[in-house]
Amino acid sequence: MATESLPPIITDWFARKGWAPRQHQLDVLASWNAGASALLIAPTGAGKTLAGFLPTLADIVANGHEGLHTLYISPLKALAVDVQRNLNAPILEMGLKITAETRTGDTPASKRARQRAKPPHVLLTTPEQLCLLISHPHAELFFGSLKRIVLDELHALVTSKRGELLSLALARIATLAPNLQITALSATVARPDLLRDWIAQPVPGRATHLLEASGGAPPVLEILATQERLPWAGHSANYAHRELYETIRRHKTTLLFVNTRSQAELLFQGLWAINDDLLPIALHHGSLSVEQRRKVESAMVAGSLKAVVCTSTLDLGIDWGDVDLVVQVGAPKGSSRMLQRIGRANHRLDEPSQALLVPSNRFEVLECEAALEAVAERHQDSEDPVSGGYDVLAQHIMGMACASPFAADDLYAEVQLAWPYRDLAREKFDRVLEFVATGGYALKAYERYARLKLTEAGTWRVANPQVAQQYRLNIGTIIEEPMVRVRLVRTRGLKKGQSQSPIGAGGRVLGEMEEYFFGTLLVGDTFMFGGEVVAFEGMRDNEAFVSRAQATNPKIPSYMGGKFPLSTYLAERVRRIMDTPDDWGKLPDQVSDWLRLQRDISVMPRRDSLLVETFPRGTQNYLVCYPFEGRLAHQTLGMLLTRRLERARARPLGFVASEYALAIWGLGDLSGLIRTDQLSLDELFSEDMLGDDLEAWLDESALMKRTFRNCAIIAGLIERRHPGREKSGRQITMSSDLIYDVLYQHEPDHILIQATRRDAARGLLDIERLGDMLARIRNHIVHKPLSRISPLAVPVMLDIGKEPIFGEGRESAMAEAADELMREALSGLEEESAPVERFNAKRP
């Protein structure tokens, strides 16, 4: 395409750089000139950021502009900062009089106030800050000049409650700026048509183009070929630390991704312990202080780091060209996520990205192999956009009342411009509005829940200024476990032998940790945080005081958030690999011999059936099945199966679930009950367990109360923060439990109870996925009674009765337990059995 639509100052800049605009970048510009919105699907390194901002630069250069022109919305604060840096570089090089600034939770209050009074041409922000902006009385003036919105990494937003809240904010902005055009950018999308509809919904009548860039060079992806013994279970990958260190030495800059923050701390500490060359290795995750994270990001930009151990805080969009290798430690859980992370290497379209997969255990080898195949095919398994929740809608309604009084009819019509709420019934909207205004039928007698007032003009307004203040302090949908600040104790200046109380004597903040973890500590206990060992000194309010310490076996904090489910697509591929012995040759010998032993001792799980093994061990009997549907679905299945086994008088005692398998143990003879038809597996695994059994379990479980707490916080019924102080996790839980009991007794169909059931079914229980699995295995259940444990059952059996062991002792204890279980599994085979000989020959 010709570049005549670009101003000469921009075409000259391309020429000086020796570049030319790519086709998809010009396509986005053409969509803008045609008055259309656009969704650009392009691989990492294709220049999506420049494509998103090219129409902005061209329009301001050609026509000038006063006030806010373009709003850029990012799912991550780090990404917004990185994009601002990359945008300001060409602006300065071209000498353009265009201002671009960030606005995140880390932006000082004085700068945020100045931005409201005098906005830049381009504002780079997050969904939460956007919702704050539209809740201010001057939002109409602030957004009145807006012409464009750029949504970056859209796929990462639309599958969560953040996306629901963002969609409502876009609907409001489309009302304030009727000529708005939206450009969305994404690299990993399974169903682009849904995302195009998502951005088209707020601006009905405006064309929305779907633009796709040609693929870049295929990535080079390998699985670590280790000579060490692969663990049976666990997620630490301690066995690979030395090999990873040598890999880091051979490359210029390496990003090592893990799936949880605790894994990041453990891996960083393991690498640092063997860092004899003092390589500059850093740590980056969301619980570290913003100063620490920015320091690491700046060092990456400067090219002064050899490696960064990181979580999902860095898996979106960061443009670090010096990264030449990405390492995924632990199974990736999804091919789209893996493609996204692979793209952090090279970040150039025409050069192949290099990545290394490091499985943490033997089952993860199968998952990594499945991911290898999926990435080679460029298969996407990203989730679809979600429908809207009532708790998110309640928060938005409150925000609109904070901005200005509104008429219910007008707001309902506007809410339907948000894709997740396009089919929202008026009756549901009115019930949510009633809840926001009064708390609903069961709570309207309490004055504290009267947050909106109906004016004589028939509009709704906030009851008092304190309501608006509380709303702004508690905005957002990200609900983490209650957090406490981790503050370093000052020790300088103390005389020899002088003691110091940590209370009131704190130094800099290292970051935040989940509150429950400190309930497990005694004063003097050591743990790892921010890549160093610290000792717990005490707590005051919402701060934990620590001092630097030395310890050979510190605890590793376990974080509640940040765990990814195994994607349905990869789970199906894992089942296929196990069902195809001809493919086992590409697996490590340790793994392929393990599968052959399983085939000799028991049977292999088939692709479209469910293997159920039963065997005695000690005084108990075990049922182990292999659905390969992920931990959430397996936990729900375990809860429901134990109820049914109890009714069948099988006397179950408990269950444990992994990503791949489920084990239930009890006192009853499960093999005998099934063999004599006293227990039917088809009935046990019948789909009707998702009816009355599920309802009865939900009514009895604590899960509903925990889920309700999150919905109540998002809906504004319970505040996390008050001016000058924050509630503790215990205070929040007590408040939410009391309210839940009142609502469940007096108004069981309360709008928040409905929201709670939706969240439990969709996120915490994975009901839809479990239902699909039960339908798939109907009449395809294979029962194998055994006299002892099978090789395939060893990993999940290791989790039964596991004590919390920290540090190297945990790996040693698990290895010893695995050896004992495998000795049991092999005890019935003849010594001359070839598979056993091969297996034993490879054991240290």
Coordinates of C-alpha atoms in Angstrom, one line a residue, residues 154-687:
L154 CA -7.1 -7.5 24.3
H155 CA -7.2 -11.2 24.8
A156 CA -5.8 -10.8 28.3
L157 CA -8.6 -8.5 29.3
V158 CA -11.9 -9.9 27.9
T159 CA -11.8 -13.2 29.8
S160 CA -12.0 -11.7 33.3
K161 CA -14.0 -9.4 35.5
R162 CA -11.5 -6.7 34.5
G163 CA -12.8 -7.1 31.0
E164 CA -16.4 -6.8 32.1
L165 CA -15.6 -3.5 34.0
L166 CA -13.6 -2.2 31.0
S167 CA -16.5 -2.9 28.6
L168 CA -18.8 -0.8 30.8
A169 CA -16.3 2.0 30.9
L170 CA -16.0 1.9 27.1
A171 CA -19.8 2.1 26.8
R172 CA -19.7 5.2 29.0
I173 CA -16.8 6.8 27.0
A174 CA -18.6 6.1 23.7
T175 CA -21.5 8.1 25.1
L176 CA -19.2 11.0 26.1
A177 CA -17.3 10.9 22.8
P178 CA -19.8 9.8 20.0
N179 CA -17.2 9.9 17.2
L180 CA -14.9 7.5 19.0
Q181 CA -13.0 4.8 17.0
I182 CA -11.4 1.8 18.7
T183 CA -8.3 -0.1 17.7
A184 CA -7.6 -3.4 19.5
L185 CA -4.3 -5.2 19.3
S186 CA -3.7 -8.9 20.1
A187 CA -1.2 -11.7 19.2
T188 CA -3.0 -14.8 20.6
V189 CA -6.6 -15.1 19.7
A190 CA -8.5 -18.3 19.1
R191 CA -11.8 -16.7 17.9
P192 CA -11.1 -13.2 16.4
D193 CA -14.7 -12.8 15.4
L194 CA -15.8 -12.6 19.0
L195 CA -13.2 -10.0 19.9
R196 CA -14.2 -7.9 16.9
D197 CA -17.8 -8.0 18.1
W198 CA -16.6 -7.1 21.6
I199 CA -15.0 -3.8 20.4
A200 CA -17.8 -3.1 17.9
Q201 CA -20.6 -3.2 20.5
P202 CA -19.9 0.2 22.2
V203 CA -20.0 2.1 18.8
P204 CA -23.0 0.6 16.9
G205 CA -23.3 1.6 13.3
R206 CA -19.5 2.0 12.9
A207 CA -17.7 -0.5 10.8
T208 CA -15.2 -2.7 12.5
H209 CA -12.5 -4.2 10.4
L210 CA -10.7 -7.5 11.2
L211 CA -7.0 -7.2 10.2
E212 CA -4.5 -10.0 10.3
A213 CA -0.8 -9.7 9.7
S214 CA 1.2 -12.5 8.1
G215 CA 3.0 -14.8 10.4
G216 CA 6.6 -14.3 11.3
A217 CA 9.4 -16.8 11.5
P218 CA 8.4 -20.0 13.3
P219 CA 9.8 -20.3 16.8
V220 CA 12.5 -22.7 17.8
L221 CA 11.2 -24.6 20.8
E222 CA 12.8 -27.5 22.7
I223 CA 12.3 -29.5 25.9
L224 CA 15.3 -29.7 28.2
A225 CA 17.2 -32.9 27.6
T226 CA 18.3 -33.5 31.1
Q227 CA 20.6 -36.2 32.4
E228 CA 19.1 -35.8 35.9
R229 CA 16.4 -37.9 37.4
L230 CA 13.0 -36.4 36.7
P231 CA 10.8 -35.9 39.7
W232 CA 7.5 -37.8 40.1
A233 CA 5.6 -34.8 41.4
G234 CA 6.1 -31.3 42.6
H235 CA 6.6 -28.0 40.7
S236 CA 10.0 -26.7 41.8
A237 CA 12.3 -28.2 39.0
N238 CA 15.2 -28.2 41.5
Y239 CA 16.8 -30.9 39.4
A240 CA 17.4 -28.5 36.6
H241 CA 19.0 -25.6 38.4
R242 CA 22.6 -26.4 37.3
E243 CA 21.5 -27.0 33.7
L244 CA 19.5 -23.8 33.7
Y245 CA 22.5 -21.9 35.0
E246 CA 24.7 -23.2 32.2
T247 CA 22.0 -22.2 29.7
I248 CA 22.0 -18.6 31.1
R249 CA 25.8 -18.4 30.8
R250 CA 25.6 -19.4 27.1
H251 CA 23.0 -16.7 26.2
K252 CA 23.0 -13.0 26.2
T253 CA 19.8 -12.4 28.1
T254 CA 17.3 -15.0 29.3
L255 CA 13.8 -14.7 30.7
L256 CA 12.8 -17.6 32.9
F257 CA 9.0 -17.8 33.3
V258 CA 7.3 -19.7 36.1
N259 CA 3.6 -20.0 36.8
T260 CA 3.5 -18.8 40.5
R261 CA 5.3 -16.3 42.7
S262 CA 6.5 -19.0 45.1
Q263 CA 8.1 -20.8 42.2
A264 CA 9.8 -17.6 41.2
E265 CA 11.3 -17.1 44.7
L266 CA 12.5 -20.7 44.8
L267 CA 14.0 -20.7 41.3
F268 CA 15.8 -17.4 41.9
Q269 CA 17.2 -18.6 45.2
G270 CA 18.3 -21.9 43.6
L271 CA 20.1 -20.1 40.8
W272 CA 21.7 -17.6 43.1
A273 CA 23.1 -20.3 45.3
I274 CA 25.1 -21.7 42.4
N275 CA 26.0 -18.4 40.9
D276 CA 29.8 -18.7 41.2
D277 CA 30.3 -16.3 38.3
L278 CA 28.2 -13.6 40.0
L279 CA 26.0 -13.3 36.9
P280 CA 23.5 -10.4 37.1
I281 CA 20.3 -12.3 37.7
A282 CA 17.1 -10.5 38.9
L283 CA 13.6 -11.4 40.1
H284 CA 10.3 -9.8 39.0
H285 CA 6.8 -10.6 40.3
G286 CA 3.7 -8.7 41.4
S287 CA 4.3 -8.8 45.2
L288 CA 7.6 -6.9 45.0
S289 CA 7.6 -3.2 45.6
V290 CA 7.2 -0.9 42.5
E291 CA 10.6 0.5 43.1
Q292 CA 12.2 -3.0 42.9
R293 CA 10.2 -3.9 39.7
R294 CA 11.1 -0.6 38.0
K295 CA 14.7 -1.1 38.9
V296 CA 14.7 -4.6 37.2
E297 CA 12.8 -3.2 34.1
S298 CA 15.3 -0.4 33.7
A299 CA 18.2 -2.8 34.0
M300 CA 16.6 -5.0 31.3
V301 CA 16.2 -2.0 29.0
A302 CA 19.9 -1.1 29.6
G303 CA 20.9 -4.6 28.7
S304 CA 22.8 -5.1 32.1
L305 CA 21.1 -8.3 33.2
K306 CA 21.9 -11.9 32.1
A307 CA 18.6 -13.3 33.3
V308 CA 15.3 -12.4 35.0
V309 CA 13.1 -14.9 36.8
C310 CA 9.6 -13.7 36.4
T311 CA 5.9 -14.5 36.5
S312 CA 3.0 -13.3 34.3
T313 CA 4.0 -9.7 35.2
L314 CA 6.3 -9.8 32.2
D315 CA 4.6 -12.1 29.7
L316 CA 2.7 -9.4 27.8
G317 CA 4.2 -7.1 25.2
I318 CA 7.4 -5.9 26.9
D319 CA 9.8 -4.9 24.0
W320 CA 13.3 -6.0 25.1
G321 CA 15.2 -6.8 21.9
D322 CA 18.2 -8.2 23.7
V323 CA 16.3 -11.2 25.1
D324 CA 17.6 -14.1 23.1
L325 CA 16.0 -17.0 25.0
V326 CA 12.8 -17.6 26.9
V327 CA 12.7 -20.5 29.4
Q328 CA 9.3 -21.9 30.6
V329 CA 9.9 -23.6 33.9
G330 CA 7.0 -25.9 34.6
A331 CA 4.3 -26.9 32.1
P332 CA 2.9 -23.9 30.2
K333 CA -0.8 -24.9 30.7
G334 CA -1.8 -23.5 27.3
S335 CA -0.4 -23.0 23.8
S336 CA -1.5 -19.4 23.5
R337 CA 0.2 -18.5 26.7
M338 CA 3.3 -20.3 25.6
L339 CA 3.3 -18.4 22.2
Q340 CA 2.9 -15.2 24.1
R341 CA 5.9 -15.9 26.3
I342 CA 8.0 -17.2 23.4
G343 CA 7.4 -13.8 21.7
R344 CA 9.5 -12.1 24.4
A345 CA 12.6 -13.5 22.8
N346 CA 14.0 -11.4 19.9
H347 CA 10.8 -9.5 19.6
R348 CA 11.4 -9.2 15.9
L349 CA 9.1 -10.6 13.3
D350 CA 11.6 -12.0 10.8
E351 CA 13.8 -13.8 13.3
P352 CA 12.8 -17.0 15.1
S353 CA 12.3 -16.8 18.8
Q354 CA 14.0 -19.4 20.9
A355 CA 12.5 -21.1 23.9
L356 CA 13.2 -23.9 26.2
L357 CA 10.6 -25.9 28.2
V358 CA 11.6 -27.4 31.5
P359 CA 9.1 -29.8 32.9
S360 CA 8.9 -30.0 36.7
N361 CA 7.7 -33.7 36.9
R362 CA 7.1 -36.7 34.6
F363 CA 3.5 -35.9 33.8
E364 CA 4.6 -32.4 32.8
V365 CA 6.9 -33.9 30.2
L366 CA 3.8 -35.1 28.4
E367 CA 2.2 -31.7 28.7
C368 CA 5.3 -30.0 27.4
E369 CA 5.4 -32.4 24.5
A370 CA 1.7 -31.5 23.8
A371 CA 2.6 -27.8 23.9
L372 CA 5.5 -28.4 21.5
E373 CA 3.2 -29.8 18.9
A374 CA 0.6 -27.1 19.5
V375 CA 3.1 -24.2 19.2
A376 CA 4.5 -25.8 16.0
E377 CA 1.0 -25.6 14.5
R378 CA 0.5 -22.1 15.8
H379 CA -2.7 -23.4 17.5
Q380 CA -4.5 -20.9 19.7
D381 CA -6.4 -22.0 22.8
S382 CA -7.1 -18.6 24.4
E383 CA -10.4 -18.3 26.3
D384 CA -13.5 -16.7 24.9
P385 CA -14.9 -13.4 26.2
V386 CA -17.1 -13.8 29.2
S387 CA -20.6 -12.6 30.0
G388 CA -21.1 -9.9 32.5
G389 CA -21.5 -10.4 36.3
Y390 CA -23.9 -8.5 38.5
D391 CA -21.2 -7.6 41.1
V392 CA -19.2 -5.8 38.4
L393 CA -22.3 -4.1 37.1
A394 CA -23.1 -2.9 40.7
Q395 CA -19.6 -1.3 40.9
H396 CA -20.1 0.5 37.6
I397 CA -23.5 1.8 38.5
M398 CA -22.0 3.3 41.7
G399 CA -19.3 4.9 39.6
M400 CA -21.8 6.5 37.3
A401 CA -23.7 7.9 40.3
C402 CA -20.4 9.4 41.5
A403 CA -19.9 11.1 38.2
S404 CA -23.4 12.7 38.0
P405 CA -27.0 11.9 38.7
F406 CA -28.4 9.5 36.1
A407 CA -31.8 8.3 34.8
A408 CA -32.2 4.5 35.0
D409 CA -33.5 4.2 31.5
D410 CA -30.5 6.1 30.1
L411 CA -28.0 4.0 32.0
Y412 CA -29.7 0.7 31.1
A413 CA -29.5 1.6 27.4
E414 CA -25.8 2.6 27.8
V415 CA -24.9 -0.6 29.7
Q416 CA -26.2 -2.7 26.8
L417 CA -23.5 -1.1 24.7
A418 CA -21.0 -3.3 26.6
W419 CA -20.6 -6.7 24.9
P420 CA -20.8 -8.8 28.1
Y421 CA -24.1 -7.0 29.0
R422 CA -25.7 -6.8 25.6
D423 CA -28.4 -9.3 26.5
L424 CA -29.0 -8.0 30.1
A425 CA -32.7 -8.1 31.0
R426 CA -34.2 -4.9 32.3
E427 CA -35.5 -6.8 35.4
K428 CA -31.9 -7.9 36.3
F429 CA -30.6 -4.3 35.8
D430 CA -33.3 -2.9 38.0
R431 CA -32.5 -5.5 40.7
V432 CA -28.8 -4.6 40.6
L433 CA -29.8 -0.9 40.8
E434 CA -32.0 -1.6 43.8
F435 CA -29.1 -3.4 45.5
V436 CA -26.7 -0.5 44.9
A437 CA -29.3 2.0 46.2
T438 CA -30.5 0.1 49.3
G439 CA -28.8 -3.2 49.7
G440 CA -31.9 -5.1 48.5
Y441 CA -34.9 -6.4 50.4
A442 CA -33.0 -8.1 53.2
L443 CA -30.6 -5.1 53.9
K444 CA -32.7 -2.0 53.1
A445 CA -33.5 -1.5 56.8
Y446 CA -29.9 -0.7 57.5
E447 CA -28.9 2.9 56.9
R448 CA -25.3 2.0 56.0
Y449 CA -26.4 0.3 52.8
A450 CA -28.4 3.3 51.6
R451 CA -25.9 4.5 49.1
L452 CA -28.1 6.1 46.4
K453 CA -31.0 8.6 46.6
L454 CA -33.8 9.1 44.1
T455 CA -34.2 12.9 43.3
E456 CA -37.4 14.7 42.6
A457 CA -36.4 14.8 38.9
G458 CA -36.4 11.0 38.9
T459 CA -32.6 10.6 38.7
W460 CA -30.3 8.6 41.0
R461 CA -27.4 10.3 42.9
V462 CA -24.9 9.3 45.6
A463 CA -26.4 9.6 49.2
N464 CA -23.4 11.6 50.4
P465 CA -19.8 12.5 49.5
Q466 CA -18.4 9.7 51.8
V467 CA -20.0 7.1 49.5
A468 CA -18.1 8.5 46.5
Q469 CA -14.9 8.5 48.5
Q470 CA -15.3 4.9 49.6
Y471 CA -16.1 3.9 46.0
R472 CA -12.8 5.4 44.7
L473 CA -10.7 3.8 47.4
N474 CA -12.1 0.3 46.6
I475 CA -12.4 0.4 42.8
G476 CA -11.4 -2.6 40.7
T477 CA -12.1 -6.3 40.4
I478 CA -8.7 -7.8 41.3
I479 CA -9.3 -9.5 44.6
E480 CA -6.2 -10.9 46.1
E481 CA -5.8 -12.5 49.5
P482 CA -5.6 -9.8 52.2
M483 CA -2.1 -8.3 51.9
V484 CA 0.4 -6.9 54.4
R485 CA 3.4 -4.7 53.6
V486 CA 6.8 -6.3 54.2
R487 CA 9.0 -3.7 55.8
L488 CA 12.7 -4.0 56.5
V489 CA 13.8 -3.2 60.0
R490 CA 16.5 -0.5 60.4
T491 CA 19.5 -1.9 62.2
R492 CA 22.2 0.8 61.4
G493 CA 23.4 2.9 64.3
L494 CA 22.7 0.4 67.0
K495 CA 25.4 -0.1 69.6
K496 CA 26.7 -3.5 70.4
G497 CA 24.3 -5.6 72.4
Q498 CA 21.5 -3.0 72.0
S499 CA 18.1 -4.5 71.1
Q500 CA 15.6 -2.9 68.8
S501 CA 11.9 -3.5 68.6
P502 CA 10.7 -3.6 65.0
I503 CA 7.5 -1.7 65.9
G504 CA 7.8 1.8 64.7
A505 CA 11.4 1.2 63.5
G506 CA 10.8 0.1 59.9
G507 CA 12.9 1.1 56.9
R508 CA 12.0 0.6 53.2
V509 CA 9.1 -1.5 52.0
L510 CA 10.2 -4.6 50.2
G511 CA 6.7 -5.4 48.8
E512 CA 3.5 -7.2 49.9
M513 CA 2.7 -10.7 51.1
E514 CA -0.6 -12.4 51.7
E515 CA -1.8 -12.1 55.2
Y516 CA -2.4 -15.7 55.9
F517 CA 1.3 -16.6 55.4
F518 CA 2.4 -14.6 58.5
G519 CA -0.1 -16.6 60.6
T520 CA 2.1 -19.6 60.1
L521 CA 5.3 -17.8 61.3
L522 CA 6.9 -17.4 64.7
V523 CA 9.2 -14.5 65.5
G524 CA 12.7 -15.5 64.2
D525 CA 11.4 -17.8 61.4
T526 CA 13.2 -17.2 58.1
F527 CA 11.7 -17.1 54.7
M528 CA 12.6 -16.0 51.2
F529 CA 11.2 -12.7 49.7
G530 CA 12.4 -10.6 46.9
G531 CA 15.3 -13.0 46.3
E532 CA 16.8 -12.7 49.8
V533 CA 16.4 -14.4 53.1
V534 CA 14.7 -12.4 55.8
A535 CA 13.7 -13.2 59.4
F536 CA 10.2 -12.4 60.8
E537 CA 10.4 -9.8 63.6
G538 CA 6.8 -9.0 64.3
M539 CA 3.7 -7.3 63.0
R540 CA 1.8 -4.0 63.6
D541 CA -1.5 -3.3 61.9
N542 CA -1.0 -4.3 58.2
E543 CA 2.8 -4.3 58.2
A544 CA 5.1 -7.2 58.8
F545 CA 8.6 -6.3 60.0
V546 CA 11.6 -8.4 58.8
S547 CA 15.4 -8.2 59.1
R548 CA 18.0 -9.6 56.8
A549 CA 19.2 -13.0 57.9
Q550 CA 21.1 -16.1 56.9
A551 CA 19.6 -19.5 56.9
T552 CA 20.2 -22.8 55.1
N553 CA 16.6 -23.8 55.0
P554 CA 14.2 -20.8 54.8
K555 CA 10.5 -21.2 54.1
I556 CA 9.1 -20.5 50.7
P557 CA 6.0 -18.3 50.8
S558 CA 3.0 -19.9 49.0
Y559 CA 0.8 -17.5 47.2
M560 CA -2.9 -18.1 46.7
G561 CA -3.1 -16.5 43.3
G562 CA -1.3 -16.9 39.9
K563 CA -2.0 -20.5 39.1
F564 CA -3.1 -21.4 35.6
P565 CA -5.5 -24.2 34.6
L566 CA -4.5 -26.8 32.1
S567 CA -6.1 -25.8 28.8
T568 CA -8.7 -28.2 27.4
Y569 CA -6.8 -28.3 24.2
L570 CA -3.5 -29.4 25.8
A571 CA -5.3 -31.9 28.0
E572 CA -6.8 -33.6 24.9
R573 CA -3.3 -33.8 23.3
V574 CA -1.8 -35.3 26.5
R575 CA -4.5 -38.1 26.4
R576 CA -3.7 -38.7 22.7
I577 CA 0.0 -39.0 23.4
M578 CA -0.6 -41.6 26.1
D579 CA -3.0 -43.5 23.8
T580 CA -0.4 -43.6 21.0
P581 CA 2.6 -45.8 21.9
D582 CA 4.3 -45.1 18.6
D583 CA 4.8 -41.5 19.9
W584 CA 6.5 -42.6 23.1
G585 CA 9.9 -42.8 21.3
K586 CA 10.2 -39.0 21.3
L587 CA 9.8 -38.9 25.1
P588 CA 12.8 -39.2 27.5
D589 CA 13.6 -42.8 28.4
Q590 CA 12.6 -42.2 32.0
V591 CA 9.1 -41.3 30.9
S592 CA 8.6 -43.8 28.1
D593 CA 9.7 -46.7 30.3
W594 CA 7.3 -45.5 33.0
L595 CA 4.4 -45.6 30.5
R596 CA 5.5 -49.1 29.3
L597 CA 5.5 -50.3 32.9
Q598 CA 2.0 -48.9 33.4
R599 CA 0.9 -50.8 30.3
D600 CA 2.4 -54.0 31.6
I601 CA 1.1 -53.7 35.2
S602 CA -2.3 -52.1 34.5
V603 CA -3.6 -50.5 31.3
M604 CA -3.1 -47.1 29.7
P605 CA -5.8 -44.4 29.7
R606 CA -7.4 -44.2 26.3
R607 CA -8.1 -40.9 24.5
D608 CA -11.9 -40.9 24.8
S609 CA -12.4 -43.1 27.9
L610 CA -11.7 -42.9 31.6
L611 CA -9.4 -45.3 33.3
V612 CA -10.4 -46.1 36.9
E613 CA -8.0 -48.2 39.0
T614 CA -8.8 -49.7 42.4
F615 CA -6.3 -51.3 44.7
P616 CA -5.7 -51.9 48.4
R617 CA -2.8 -50.4 50.3
G618 CA -2.3 -50.9 54.0
T619 CA -5.6 -50.8 55.8
Q620 CA -7.3 -48.6 53.2
N621 CA -8.5 -49.0 49.6
Y622 CA -7.9 -46.6 46.8
L623 CA -9.7 -45.4 43.6
V624 CA -7.5 -43.5 41.2
C625 CA -8.8 -42.1 37.9
Y626 CA -7.1 -40.1 35.1
P627 CA -9.4 -37.5 33.6
F628 CA -6.6 -35.0 32.6
E629 CA -9.0 -32.1 32.9
G630 CA -7.0 -29.9 35.4
R631 CA -6.9 -29.5 39.1
L632 CA -10.1 -27.4 39.5
A633 CA -12.3 -29.9 37.6
H634 CA -10.7 -32.8 39.5
Q635 CA -11.2 -31.2 42.9
T636 CA -14.9 -30.7 42.1
L637 CA -15.2 -34.3 40.9
G638 CA -13.5 -35.5 44.1
M639 CA -16.0 -33.6 46.3
L640 CA -19.0 -35.0 44.4
L641 CA -17.7 -38.6 44.1
T642 CA -17.0 -38.8 47.9
R643 CA -20.6 -37.8 48.6
R644 CA -21.8 -40.6 46.3
L645 CA -19.4 -43.1 47.7
E646 CA -20.6 -42.2 51.2
R647 CA -24.2 -42.9 50.1
A648 CA -23.1 -46.3 48.6
R649 CA -21.5 -47.1 52.0
A650 CA -18.0 -47.3 50.6
R651 CA -16.8 -45.3 53.6
P652 CA -14.5 -42.8 51.8
L653 CA -12.0 -40.9 54.0
G654 CA -10.7 -38.3 51.6
F655 CA -9.4 -37.4 48.2
V656 CA -6.5 -35.5 46.5
A657 CA -6.5 -34.0 43.0
S658 CA -3.6 -33.1 40.6
E659 CA -3.7 -31.6 37.2
Y660 CA -3.9 -35.0 35.7
A661 CA -5.4 -37.5 38.2
L662 CA -7.7 -37.9 41.1
A663 CA -7.2 -40.3 44.1
I664 CA -9.9 -41.2 46.6
W665 CA -9.2 -43.5 49.6
G666 CA -11.5 -45.1 52.1
L667 CA -12.2 -48.2 54.2
G668 CA -14.6 -50.0 51.9
D669 CA -13.5 -52.6 49.4
L670 CA -13.9 -50.5 46.2
S671 CA -12.7 -53.3 43.9
G672 CA -15.2 -55.7 45.4
L673 CA -18.1 -53.3 45.3
I674 CA -17.6 -52.6 41.6
R675 CA -16.9 -56.2 40.7
T676 CA -20.2 -57.4 42.4
D677 CA -22.2 -54.5 40.8
Q678 CA -23.0 -53.0 44.2
L679 CA -21.2 -49.9 42.9
S680 CA -21.8 -48.9 39.3
L681 CA -19.1 -46.7 37.8
D682 CA -21.5 -45.5 35.1
E683 CA -23.8 -44.3 37.8
L684 CA -21.0 -43.0 40.0
F685 CA -19.7 -40.8 37.2
S686 CA -23.1 -39.9 35.9
E687 CA -23.7 -36.3 34.7

